[in-house]
mmCIF file of C-alpha atoms in Angstrom:
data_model
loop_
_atom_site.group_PDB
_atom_site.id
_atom_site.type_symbol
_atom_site.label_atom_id
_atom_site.label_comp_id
_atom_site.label_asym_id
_atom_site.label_seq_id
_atom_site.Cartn_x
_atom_site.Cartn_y
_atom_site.Cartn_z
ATOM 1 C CA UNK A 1 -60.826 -39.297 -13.820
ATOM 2 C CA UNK A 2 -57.369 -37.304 -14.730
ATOM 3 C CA UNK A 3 -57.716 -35.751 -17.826
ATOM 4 C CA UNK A 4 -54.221 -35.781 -18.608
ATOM 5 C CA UNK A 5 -53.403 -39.281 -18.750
ATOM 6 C CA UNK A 6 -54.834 -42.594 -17.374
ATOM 7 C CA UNK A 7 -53.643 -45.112 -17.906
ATOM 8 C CA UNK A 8 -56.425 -47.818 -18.876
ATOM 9 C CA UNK A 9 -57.666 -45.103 -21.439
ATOM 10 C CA UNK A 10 -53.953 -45.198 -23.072
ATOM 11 C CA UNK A 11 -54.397 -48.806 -23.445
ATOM 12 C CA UNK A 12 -57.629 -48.687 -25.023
ATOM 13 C CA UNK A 13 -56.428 -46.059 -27.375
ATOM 14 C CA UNK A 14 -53.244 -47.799 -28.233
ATOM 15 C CA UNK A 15 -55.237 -51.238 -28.891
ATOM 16 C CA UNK A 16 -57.385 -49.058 -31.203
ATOM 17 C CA UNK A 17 -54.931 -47.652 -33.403
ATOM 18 C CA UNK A 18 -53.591 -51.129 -33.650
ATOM 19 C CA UNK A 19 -56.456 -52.796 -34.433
ATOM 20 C CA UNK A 20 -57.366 -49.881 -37.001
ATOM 21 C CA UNK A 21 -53.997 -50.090 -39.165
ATOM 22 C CA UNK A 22 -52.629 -53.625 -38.234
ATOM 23 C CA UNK A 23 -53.513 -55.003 -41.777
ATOM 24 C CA UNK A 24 -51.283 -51.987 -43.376
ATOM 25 C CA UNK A 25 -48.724 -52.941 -40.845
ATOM 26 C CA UNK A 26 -48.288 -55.749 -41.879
ATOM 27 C CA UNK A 27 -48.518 -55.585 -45.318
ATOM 28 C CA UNK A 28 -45.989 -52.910 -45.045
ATOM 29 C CA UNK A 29 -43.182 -55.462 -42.801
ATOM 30 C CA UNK A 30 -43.725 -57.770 -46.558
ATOM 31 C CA UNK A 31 -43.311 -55.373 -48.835
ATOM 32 C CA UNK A 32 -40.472 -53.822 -46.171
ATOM 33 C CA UNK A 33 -38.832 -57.272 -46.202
ATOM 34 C CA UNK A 34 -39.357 -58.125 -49.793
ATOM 35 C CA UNK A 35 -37.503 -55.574 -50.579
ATOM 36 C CA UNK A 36 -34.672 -55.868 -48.796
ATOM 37 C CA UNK A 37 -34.234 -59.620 -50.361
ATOM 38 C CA UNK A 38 -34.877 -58.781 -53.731
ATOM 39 C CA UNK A 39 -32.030 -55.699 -53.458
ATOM 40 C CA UNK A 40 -29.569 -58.736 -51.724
ATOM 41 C CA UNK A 41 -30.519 -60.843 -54.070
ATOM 42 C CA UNK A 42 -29.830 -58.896 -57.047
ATOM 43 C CA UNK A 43 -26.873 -57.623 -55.448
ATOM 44 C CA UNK A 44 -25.217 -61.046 -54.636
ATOM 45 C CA UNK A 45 -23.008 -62.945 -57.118
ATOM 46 C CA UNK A 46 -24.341 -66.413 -56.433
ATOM 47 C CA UNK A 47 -21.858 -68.294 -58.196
ATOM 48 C CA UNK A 48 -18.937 -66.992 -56.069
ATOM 49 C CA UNK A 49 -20.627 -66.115 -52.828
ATOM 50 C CA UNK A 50 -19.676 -61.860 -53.523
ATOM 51 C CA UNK A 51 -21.946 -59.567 -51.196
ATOM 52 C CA UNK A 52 -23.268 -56.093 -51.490
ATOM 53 C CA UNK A 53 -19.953 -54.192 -50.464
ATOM 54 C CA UNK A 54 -20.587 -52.315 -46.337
ATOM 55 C CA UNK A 55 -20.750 -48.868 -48.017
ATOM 56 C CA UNK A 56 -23.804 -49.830 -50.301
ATOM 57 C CA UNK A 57 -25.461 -51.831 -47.488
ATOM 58 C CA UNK A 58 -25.000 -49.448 -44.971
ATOM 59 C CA UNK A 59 -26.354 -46.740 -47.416
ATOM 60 C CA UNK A 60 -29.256 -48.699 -47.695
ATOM 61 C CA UNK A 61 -29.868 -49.164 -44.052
ATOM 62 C CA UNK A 62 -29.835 -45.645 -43.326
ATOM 63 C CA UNK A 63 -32.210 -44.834 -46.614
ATOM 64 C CA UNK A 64 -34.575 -47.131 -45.376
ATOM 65 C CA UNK A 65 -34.517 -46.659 -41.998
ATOM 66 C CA UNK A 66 -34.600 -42.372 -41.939
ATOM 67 C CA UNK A 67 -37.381 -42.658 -45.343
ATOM 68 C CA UNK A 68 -39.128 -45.661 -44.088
ATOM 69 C CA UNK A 69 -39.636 -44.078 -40.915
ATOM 70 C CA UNK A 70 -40.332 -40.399 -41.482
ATOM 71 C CA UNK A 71 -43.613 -42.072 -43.797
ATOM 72 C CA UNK A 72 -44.504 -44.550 -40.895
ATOM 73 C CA UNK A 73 -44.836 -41.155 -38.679
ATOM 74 C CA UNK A 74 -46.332 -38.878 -41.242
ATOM 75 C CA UNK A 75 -48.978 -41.947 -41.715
ATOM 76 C CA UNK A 76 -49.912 -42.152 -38.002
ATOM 77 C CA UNK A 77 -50.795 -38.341 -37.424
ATOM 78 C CA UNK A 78 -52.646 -39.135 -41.683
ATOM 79 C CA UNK A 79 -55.725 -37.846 -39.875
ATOM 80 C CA UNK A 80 -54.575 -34.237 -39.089
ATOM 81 C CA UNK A 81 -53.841 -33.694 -42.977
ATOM 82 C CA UNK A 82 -57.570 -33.528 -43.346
ATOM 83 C CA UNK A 83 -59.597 -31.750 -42.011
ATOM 84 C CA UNK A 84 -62.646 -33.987 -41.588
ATOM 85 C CA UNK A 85 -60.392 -36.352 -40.328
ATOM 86 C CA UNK A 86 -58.872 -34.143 -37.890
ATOM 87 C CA UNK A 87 -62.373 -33.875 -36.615
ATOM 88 C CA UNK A 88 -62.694 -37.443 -35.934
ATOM 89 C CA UNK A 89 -59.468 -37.797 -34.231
ATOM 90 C CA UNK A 90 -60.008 -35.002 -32.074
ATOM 91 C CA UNK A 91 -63.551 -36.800 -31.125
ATOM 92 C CA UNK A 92 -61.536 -39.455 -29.629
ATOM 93 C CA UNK A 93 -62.278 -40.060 -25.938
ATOM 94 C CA UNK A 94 -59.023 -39.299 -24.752
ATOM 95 C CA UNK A 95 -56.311 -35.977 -23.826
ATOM 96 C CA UNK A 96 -53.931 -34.657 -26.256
ATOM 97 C CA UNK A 97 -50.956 -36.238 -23.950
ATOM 98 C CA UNK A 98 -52.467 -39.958 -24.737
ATOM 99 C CA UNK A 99 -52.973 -39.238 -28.262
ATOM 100 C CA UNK A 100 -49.619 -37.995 -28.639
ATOM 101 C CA UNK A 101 -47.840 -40.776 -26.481
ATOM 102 C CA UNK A 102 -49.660 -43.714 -27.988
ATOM 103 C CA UNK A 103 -48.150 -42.036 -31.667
ATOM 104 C CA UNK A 104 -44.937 -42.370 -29.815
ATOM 105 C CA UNK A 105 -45.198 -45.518 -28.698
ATOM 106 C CA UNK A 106 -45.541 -46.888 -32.019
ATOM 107 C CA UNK A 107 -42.871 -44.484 -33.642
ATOM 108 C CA UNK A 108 -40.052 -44.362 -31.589
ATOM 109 C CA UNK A 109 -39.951 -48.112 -29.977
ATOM 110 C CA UNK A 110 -42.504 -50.406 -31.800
ATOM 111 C CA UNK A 111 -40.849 -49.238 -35.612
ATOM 112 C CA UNK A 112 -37.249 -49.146 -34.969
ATOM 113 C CA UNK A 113 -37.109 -52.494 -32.968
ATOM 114 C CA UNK A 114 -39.186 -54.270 -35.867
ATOM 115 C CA UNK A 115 -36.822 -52.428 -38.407
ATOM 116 C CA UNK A 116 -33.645 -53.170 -36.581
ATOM 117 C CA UNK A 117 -34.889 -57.282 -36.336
ATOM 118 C CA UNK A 118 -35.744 -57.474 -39.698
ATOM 119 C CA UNK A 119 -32.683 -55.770 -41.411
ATOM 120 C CA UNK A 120 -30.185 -57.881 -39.116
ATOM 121 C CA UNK A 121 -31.778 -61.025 -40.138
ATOM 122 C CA UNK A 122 -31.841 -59.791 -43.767
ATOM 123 C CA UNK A 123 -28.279 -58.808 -43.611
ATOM 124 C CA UNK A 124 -27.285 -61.894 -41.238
ATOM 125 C CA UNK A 125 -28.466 -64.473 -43.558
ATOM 126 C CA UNK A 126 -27.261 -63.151 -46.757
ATOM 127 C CA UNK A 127 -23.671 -62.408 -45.227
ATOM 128 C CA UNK A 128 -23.851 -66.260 -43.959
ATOM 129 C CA UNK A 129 -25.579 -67.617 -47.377
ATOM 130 C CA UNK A 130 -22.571 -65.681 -48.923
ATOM 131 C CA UNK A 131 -19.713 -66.934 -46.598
ATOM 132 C CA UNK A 132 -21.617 -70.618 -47.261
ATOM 133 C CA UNK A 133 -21.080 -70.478 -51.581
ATOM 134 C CA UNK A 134 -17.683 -68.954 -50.816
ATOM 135 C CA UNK A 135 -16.688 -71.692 -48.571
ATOM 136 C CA UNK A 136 -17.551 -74.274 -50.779
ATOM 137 C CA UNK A 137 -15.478 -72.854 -53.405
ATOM 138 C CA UNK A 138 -12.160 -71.846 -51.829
ATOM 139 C CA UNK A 139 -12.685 -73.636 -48.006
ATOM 140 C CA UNK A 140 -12.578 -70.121 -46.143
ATOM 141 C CA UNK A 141 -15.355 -67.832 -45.870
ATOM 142 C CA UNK A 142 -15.903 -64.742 -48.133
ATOM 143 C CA UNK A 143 -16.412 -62.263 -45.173
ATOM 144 C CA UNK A 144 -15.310 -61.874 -41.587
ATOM 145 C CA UNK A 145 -17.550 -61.011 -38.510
ATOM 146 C CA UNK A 146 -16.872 -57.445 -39.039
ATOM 147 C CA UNK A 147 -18.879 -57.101 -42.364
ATOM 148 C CA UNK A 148 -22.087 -57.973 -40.347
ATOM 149 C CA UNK A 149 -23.582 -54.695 -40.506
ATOM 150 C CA UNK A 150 -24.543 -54.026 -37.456
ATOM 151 C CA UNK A 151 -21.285 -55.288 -36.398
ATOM 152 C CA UNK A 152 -19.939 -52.206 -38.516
ATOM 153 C CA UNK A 153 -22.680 -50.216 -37.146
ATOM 154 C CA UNK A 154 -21.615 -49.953 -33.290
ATOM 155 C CA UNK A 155 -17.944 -49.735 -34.278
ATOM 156 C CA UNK A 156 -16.508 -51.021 -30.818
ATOM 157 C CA UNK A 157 -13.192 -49.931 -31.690
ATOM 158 C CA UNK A 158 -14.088 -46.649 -32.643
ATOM 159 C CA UNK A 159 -14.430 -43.594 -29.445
ATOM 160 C CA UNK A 160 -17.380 -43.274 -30.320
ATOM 161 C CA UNK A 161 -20.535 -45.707 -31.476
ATOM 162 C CA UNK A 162 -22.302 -45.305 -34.787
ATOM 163 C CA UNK A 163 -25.267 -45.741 -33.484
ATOM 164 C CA UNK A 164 -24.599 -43.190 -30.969
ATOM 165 C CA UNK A 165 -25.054 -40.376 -33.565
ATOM 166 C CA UNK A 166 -27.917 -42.735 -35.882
ATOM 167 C CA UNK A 167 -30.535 -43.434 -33.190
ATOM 168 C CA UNK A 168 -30.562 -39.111 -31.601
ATOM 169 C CA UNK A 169 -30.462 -38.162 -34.973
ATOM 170 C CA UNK A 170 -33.665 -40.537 -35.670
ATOM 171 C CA UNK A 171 -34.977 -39.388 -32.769
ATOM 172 C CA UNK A 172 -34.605 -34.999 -33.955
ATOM 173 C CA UNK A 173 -36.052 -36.368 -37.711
ATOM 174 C CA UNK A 174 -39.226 -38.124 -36.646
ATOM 175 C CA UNK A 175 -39.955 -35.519 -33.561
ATOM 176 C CA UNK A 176 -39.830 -33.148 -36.685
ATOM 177 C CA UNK A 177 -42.366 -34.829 -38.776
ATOM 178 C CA UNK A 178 -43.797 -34.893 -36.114
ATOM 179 C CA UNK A 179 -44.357 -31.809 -35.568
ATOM 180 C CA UNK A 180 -44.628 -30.925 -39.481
ATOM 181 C CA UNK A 181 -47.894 -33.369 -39.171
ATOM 182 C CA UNK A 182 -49.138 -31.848 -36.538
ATOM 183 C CA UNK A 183 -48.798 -28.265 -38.185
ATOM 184 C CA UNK A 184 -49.774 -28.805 -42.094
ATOM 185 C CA UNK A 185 -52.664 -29.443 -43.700
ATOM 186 C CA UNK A 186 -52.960 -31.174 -46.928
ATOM 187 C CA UNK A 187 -49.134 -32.522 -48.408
ATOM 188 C CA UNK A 188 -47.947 -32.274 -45.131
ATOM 189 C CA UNK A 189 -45.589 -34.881 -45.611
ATOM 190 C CA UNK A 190 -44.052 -32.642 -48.939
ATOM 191 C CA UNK A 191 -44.353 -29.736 -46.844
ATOM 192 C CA UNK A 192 -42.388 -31.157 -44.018
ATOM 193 C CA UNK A 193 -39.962 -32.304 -45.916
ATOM 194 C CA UNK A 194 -39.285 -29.101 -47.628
ATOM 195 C CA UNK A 195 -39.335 -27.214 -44.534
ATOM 196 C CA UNK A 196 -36.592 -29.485 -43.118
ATOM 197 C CA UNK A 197 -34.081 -29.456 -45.804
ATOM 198 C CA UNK A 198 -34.708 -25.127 -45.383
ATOM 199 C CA UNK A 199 -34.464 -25.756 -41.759
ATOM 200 C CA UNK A 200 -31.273 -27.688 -42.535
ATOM 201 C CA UNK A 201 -29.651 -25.383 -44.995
ATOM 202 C CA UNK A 202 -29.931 -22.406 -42.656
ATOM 203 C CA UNK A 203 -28.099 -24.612 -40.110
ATOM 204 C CA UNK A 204 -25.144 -25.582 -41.858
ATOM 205 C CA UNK A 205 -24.710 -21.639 -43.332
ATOM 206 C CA UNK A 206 -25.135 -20.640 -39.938
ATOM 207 C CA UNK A 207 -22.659 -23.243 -37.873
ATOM 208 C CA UNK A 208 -19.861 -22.814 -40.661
ATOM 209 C CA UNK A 209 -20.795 -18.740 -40.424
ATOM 210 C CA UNK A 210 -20.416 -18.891 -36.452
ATOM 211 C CA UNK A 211 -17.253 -21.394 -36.537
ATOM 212 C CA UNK A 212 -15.486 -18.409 -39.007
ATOM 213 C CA UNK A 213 -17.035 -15.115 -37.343
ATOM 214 C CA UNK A 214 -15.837 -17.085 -34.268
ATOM 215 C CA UNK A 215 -11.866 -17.821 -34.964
ATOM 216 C CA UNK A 216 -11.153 -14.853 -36.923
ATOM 217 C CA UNK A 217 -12.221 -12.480 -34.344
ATOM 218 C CA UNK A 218 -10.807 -14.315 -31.432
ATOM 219 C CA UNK A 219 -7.404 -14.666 -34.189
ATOM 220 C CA UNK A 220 -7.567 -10.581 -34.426
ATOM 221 C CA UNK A 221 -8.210 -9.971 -30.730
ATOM 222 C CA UNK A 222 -5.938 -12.146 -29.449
ATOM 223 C CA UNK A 223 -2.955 -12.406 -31.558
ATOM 224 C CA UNK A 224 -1.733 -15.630 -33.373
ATOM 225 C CA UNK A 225 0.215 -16.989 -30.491
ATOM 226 C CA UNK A 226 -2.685 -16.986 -27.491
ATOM 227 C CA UNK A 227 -5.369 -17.518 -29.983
ATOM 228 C CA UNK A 228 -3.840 -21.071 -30.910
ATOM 229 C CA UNK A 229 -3.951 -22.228 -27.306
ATOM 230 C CA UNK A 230 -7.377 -21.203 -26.827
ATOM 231 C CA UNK A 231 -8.886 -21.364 -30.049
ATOM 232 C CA UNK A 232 -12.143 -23.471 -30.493
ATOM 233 C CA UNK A 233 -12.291 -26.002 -33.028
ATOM 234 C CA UNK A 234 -14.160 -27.658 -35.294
ATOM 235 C CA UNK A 235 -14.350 -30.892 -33.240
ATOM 236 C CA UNK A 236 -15.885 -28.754 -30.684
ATOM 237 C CA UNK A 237 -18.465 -27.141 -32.437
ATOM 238 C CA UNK A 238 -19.567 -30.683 -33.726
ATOM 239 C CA UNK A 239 -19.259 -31.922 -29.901
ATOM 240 C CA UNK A 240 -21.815 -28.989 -28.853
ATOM 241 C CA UNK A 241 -24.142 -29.786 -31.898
ATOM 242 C CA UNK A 242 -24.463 -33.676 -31.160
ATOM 243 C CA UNK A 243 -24.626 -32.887 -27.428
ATOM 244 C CA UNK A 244 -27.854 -31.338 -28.941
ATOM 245 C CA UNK A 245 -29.407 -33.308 -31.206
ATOM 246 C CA UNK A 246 -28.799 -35.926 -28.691
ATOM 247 C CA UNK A 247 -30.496 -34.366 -25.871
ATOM 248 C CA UNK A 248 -32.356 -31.341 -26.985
ATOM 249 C CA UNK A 249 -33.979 -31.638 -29.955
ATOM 250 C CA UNK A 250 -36.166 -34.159 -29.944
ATOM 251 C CA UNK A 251 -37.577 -33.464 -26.887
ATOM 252 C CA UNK A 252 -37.988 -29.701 -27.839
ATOM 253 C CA UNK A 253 -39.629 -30.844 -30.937
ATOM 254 C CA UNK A 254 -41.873 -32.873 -28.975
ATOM 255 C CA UNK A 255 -43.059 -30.565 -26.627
ATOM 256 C CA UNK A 256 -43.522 -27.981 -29.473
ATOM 257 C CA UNK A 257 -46.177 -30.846 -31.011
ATOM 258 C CA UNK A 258 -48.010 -31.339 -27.554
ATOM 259 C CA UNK A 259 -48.542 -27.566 -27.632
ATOM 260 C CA UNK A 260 -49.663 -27.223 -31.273
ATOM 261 C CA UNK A 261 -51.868 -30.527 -31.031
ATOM 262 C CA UNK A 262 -53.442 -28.891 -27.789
ATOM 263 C CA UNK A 263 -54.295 -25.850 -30.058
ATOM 264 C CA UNK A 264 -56.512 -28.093 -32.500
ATOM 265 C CA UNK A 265 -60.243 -27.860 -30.913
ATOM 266 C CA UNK A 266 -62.868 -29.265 -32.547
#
C-alpha cells in the first residue's frame, strides 16, 4: 500500500472528520446565517425599503469571510493545540499528505463555496425584499443590479476583478493559520494571529523601505531625466506583490505545514 497517499484511505479519513464535527458544522452554518439576517434586518428601514449601503455590506462580507474562516481552519488542526490530542491525531491510520489534504479539502473548497451560497442568498433576498417595499411605495425599485454584492464584487468593468485579489489573498491567510496551527501549542489561534499582524508590519516597512531605497538611488545614479523613463513605480511593486500572493504564497505556506506536520512523531 503507498504510504503517501491512497486514495480509499483519503476517503475514509475525510468521511471521518465529517462525521466527527458535522453537528458543529452545522450548528455553525445557523448561527453563520442567523447572523447575517439579524445584521440585514436591523440594518434595513422596512418602511421605505432602505438597504445596508455596499461599503457596510461589503465590509461585512470580507469580516466574515477572512474571521469566519481563519477560526474554521484553526478549529480543524484543534487537535495539534494539545498535546494529548496531537497524540491521537497522529495515531490516525493514515500519512501526513492525507491528513493535511483532507484539512484542505474542507478549508479551501467545502467553506468558501458554503460561505459564498449563503451570503449571496442573504444579500440577494434582502436587496430584492428591499427593491419589493420600495416598489410599492414609489413604482421603481430602490436598487439597481449593480448593488447585488457580488455583482460589486467581480467588478466587470473594472481591469481587474475583486475577487481576483479576495480569493489569493484567502488563500496566503488560511495557508498561514495553517501553518500557525501546525506550529503552536496551546492559544495557537492568538499566537497566529499575533505573529501575522508582526509578519505583516515588517512587510509593509519593508515594501515602502525598498520602493524609496529603490527610486532615490536609481534618481541619484541616473539623473532626473533617464530616471523618469525608467523609473519603477508603485503600480509595479504592487503588480510583483499580488503576482505573489497569488501564486506563491499559499503554496509556500503549504508546503512549509507538510514539512512541520511531518516533524510531529508520536
Amino acid at each position: 500500500m503507498n504510504n503517501f497517499f491512497n486514495y480509499h484511505r483519503f476517503a475514509l479519513l475525510v468521511k471521518r472528520q465529517w462525521v466527527e464535527n458535522r453537528k458543529l458544522f452545522l450548528m455553525a452554518l445557523v448561527i453563520l446565517v442567523g447572523l447575517g439576517i439579524i445584521i440585514y434586518s436591523l440594518g434595513m428601514d422596512w418602511k421605505t425599503g432602505n438597504l445596508l449601503q455596499m461599503q457596510v455590506r461589503v465590509g461585512l462580507f470580507f469580516v466574515t469571510f477572512f474571521l469566519g474562516g481563519s477560526f474554521f481552519t484553526n478549529y480543524i488542526f484543534k487537535d495539534l493545540s494539545d498535546k494529548n490530542s496531537s497524540t491521537s491525531f497522529l495515531l490516525v491510520p493514515a500519512s501526513h499528505f492525507e491528513k493535511q489534504l483532507s484539512a484542505c479539502l474542507y478549508i479551501f473548497i467545502v467553506f468558501p463555496i458554503i460561505f459564498f451560497i449563503l451570503f449571496y442568498l442573504t444579500d440577494c433576498s434582502f436587496v430584492n425584499i428591499a427593491n419589493g417595499i420600495h416598489n410599492g411605495l414609489v413604482g421603481k425599485k430602490a436598487l439597481n443590479p449593480n448593488e447585488y454584492l457580488f455583482n460589486f464584487l467581480r467588478d466587470t468593468e473594472s481591469k481587474d476583478s475583486r475577487l481576483a485579489f479576495l480569493i489569493p489573498a484567502w488563500f496566503a491567510v488560511q495557508s498561514f493559520v495553517i501553518l500557525g496551527s501546525i506550529t503552536f501549542m496551546g492559544w495557537s489561534y492568538i499566537k497566529t494571529g499575533f505573529a501575522g499582524f508582526v509578519i505583516l508590519f515588517v512587510i509593509v516597512l519593508l515594501v515602502g523601505f525598498i520602493q524609496k531605497l529603490l527610486l532615490d538611488d536609481l534618481s541619484n545614479q541616473l539623473g532626473e531625466s533617464h530616471y523618469f523613463q525608467i523609473k519603477p513605480t508603485k503600480d509595479m511593486l504592487e503588480d510583483y506583490v499580488l503576482f505573489g500572493l497569488k501564486y506563491a504564497i499559499a503554496p509556500l505556506l503549504l508546503v512549509i505545514a507538510y514539512f512541520r506536520l511531518k516533524e510531529k512523531q508520536v
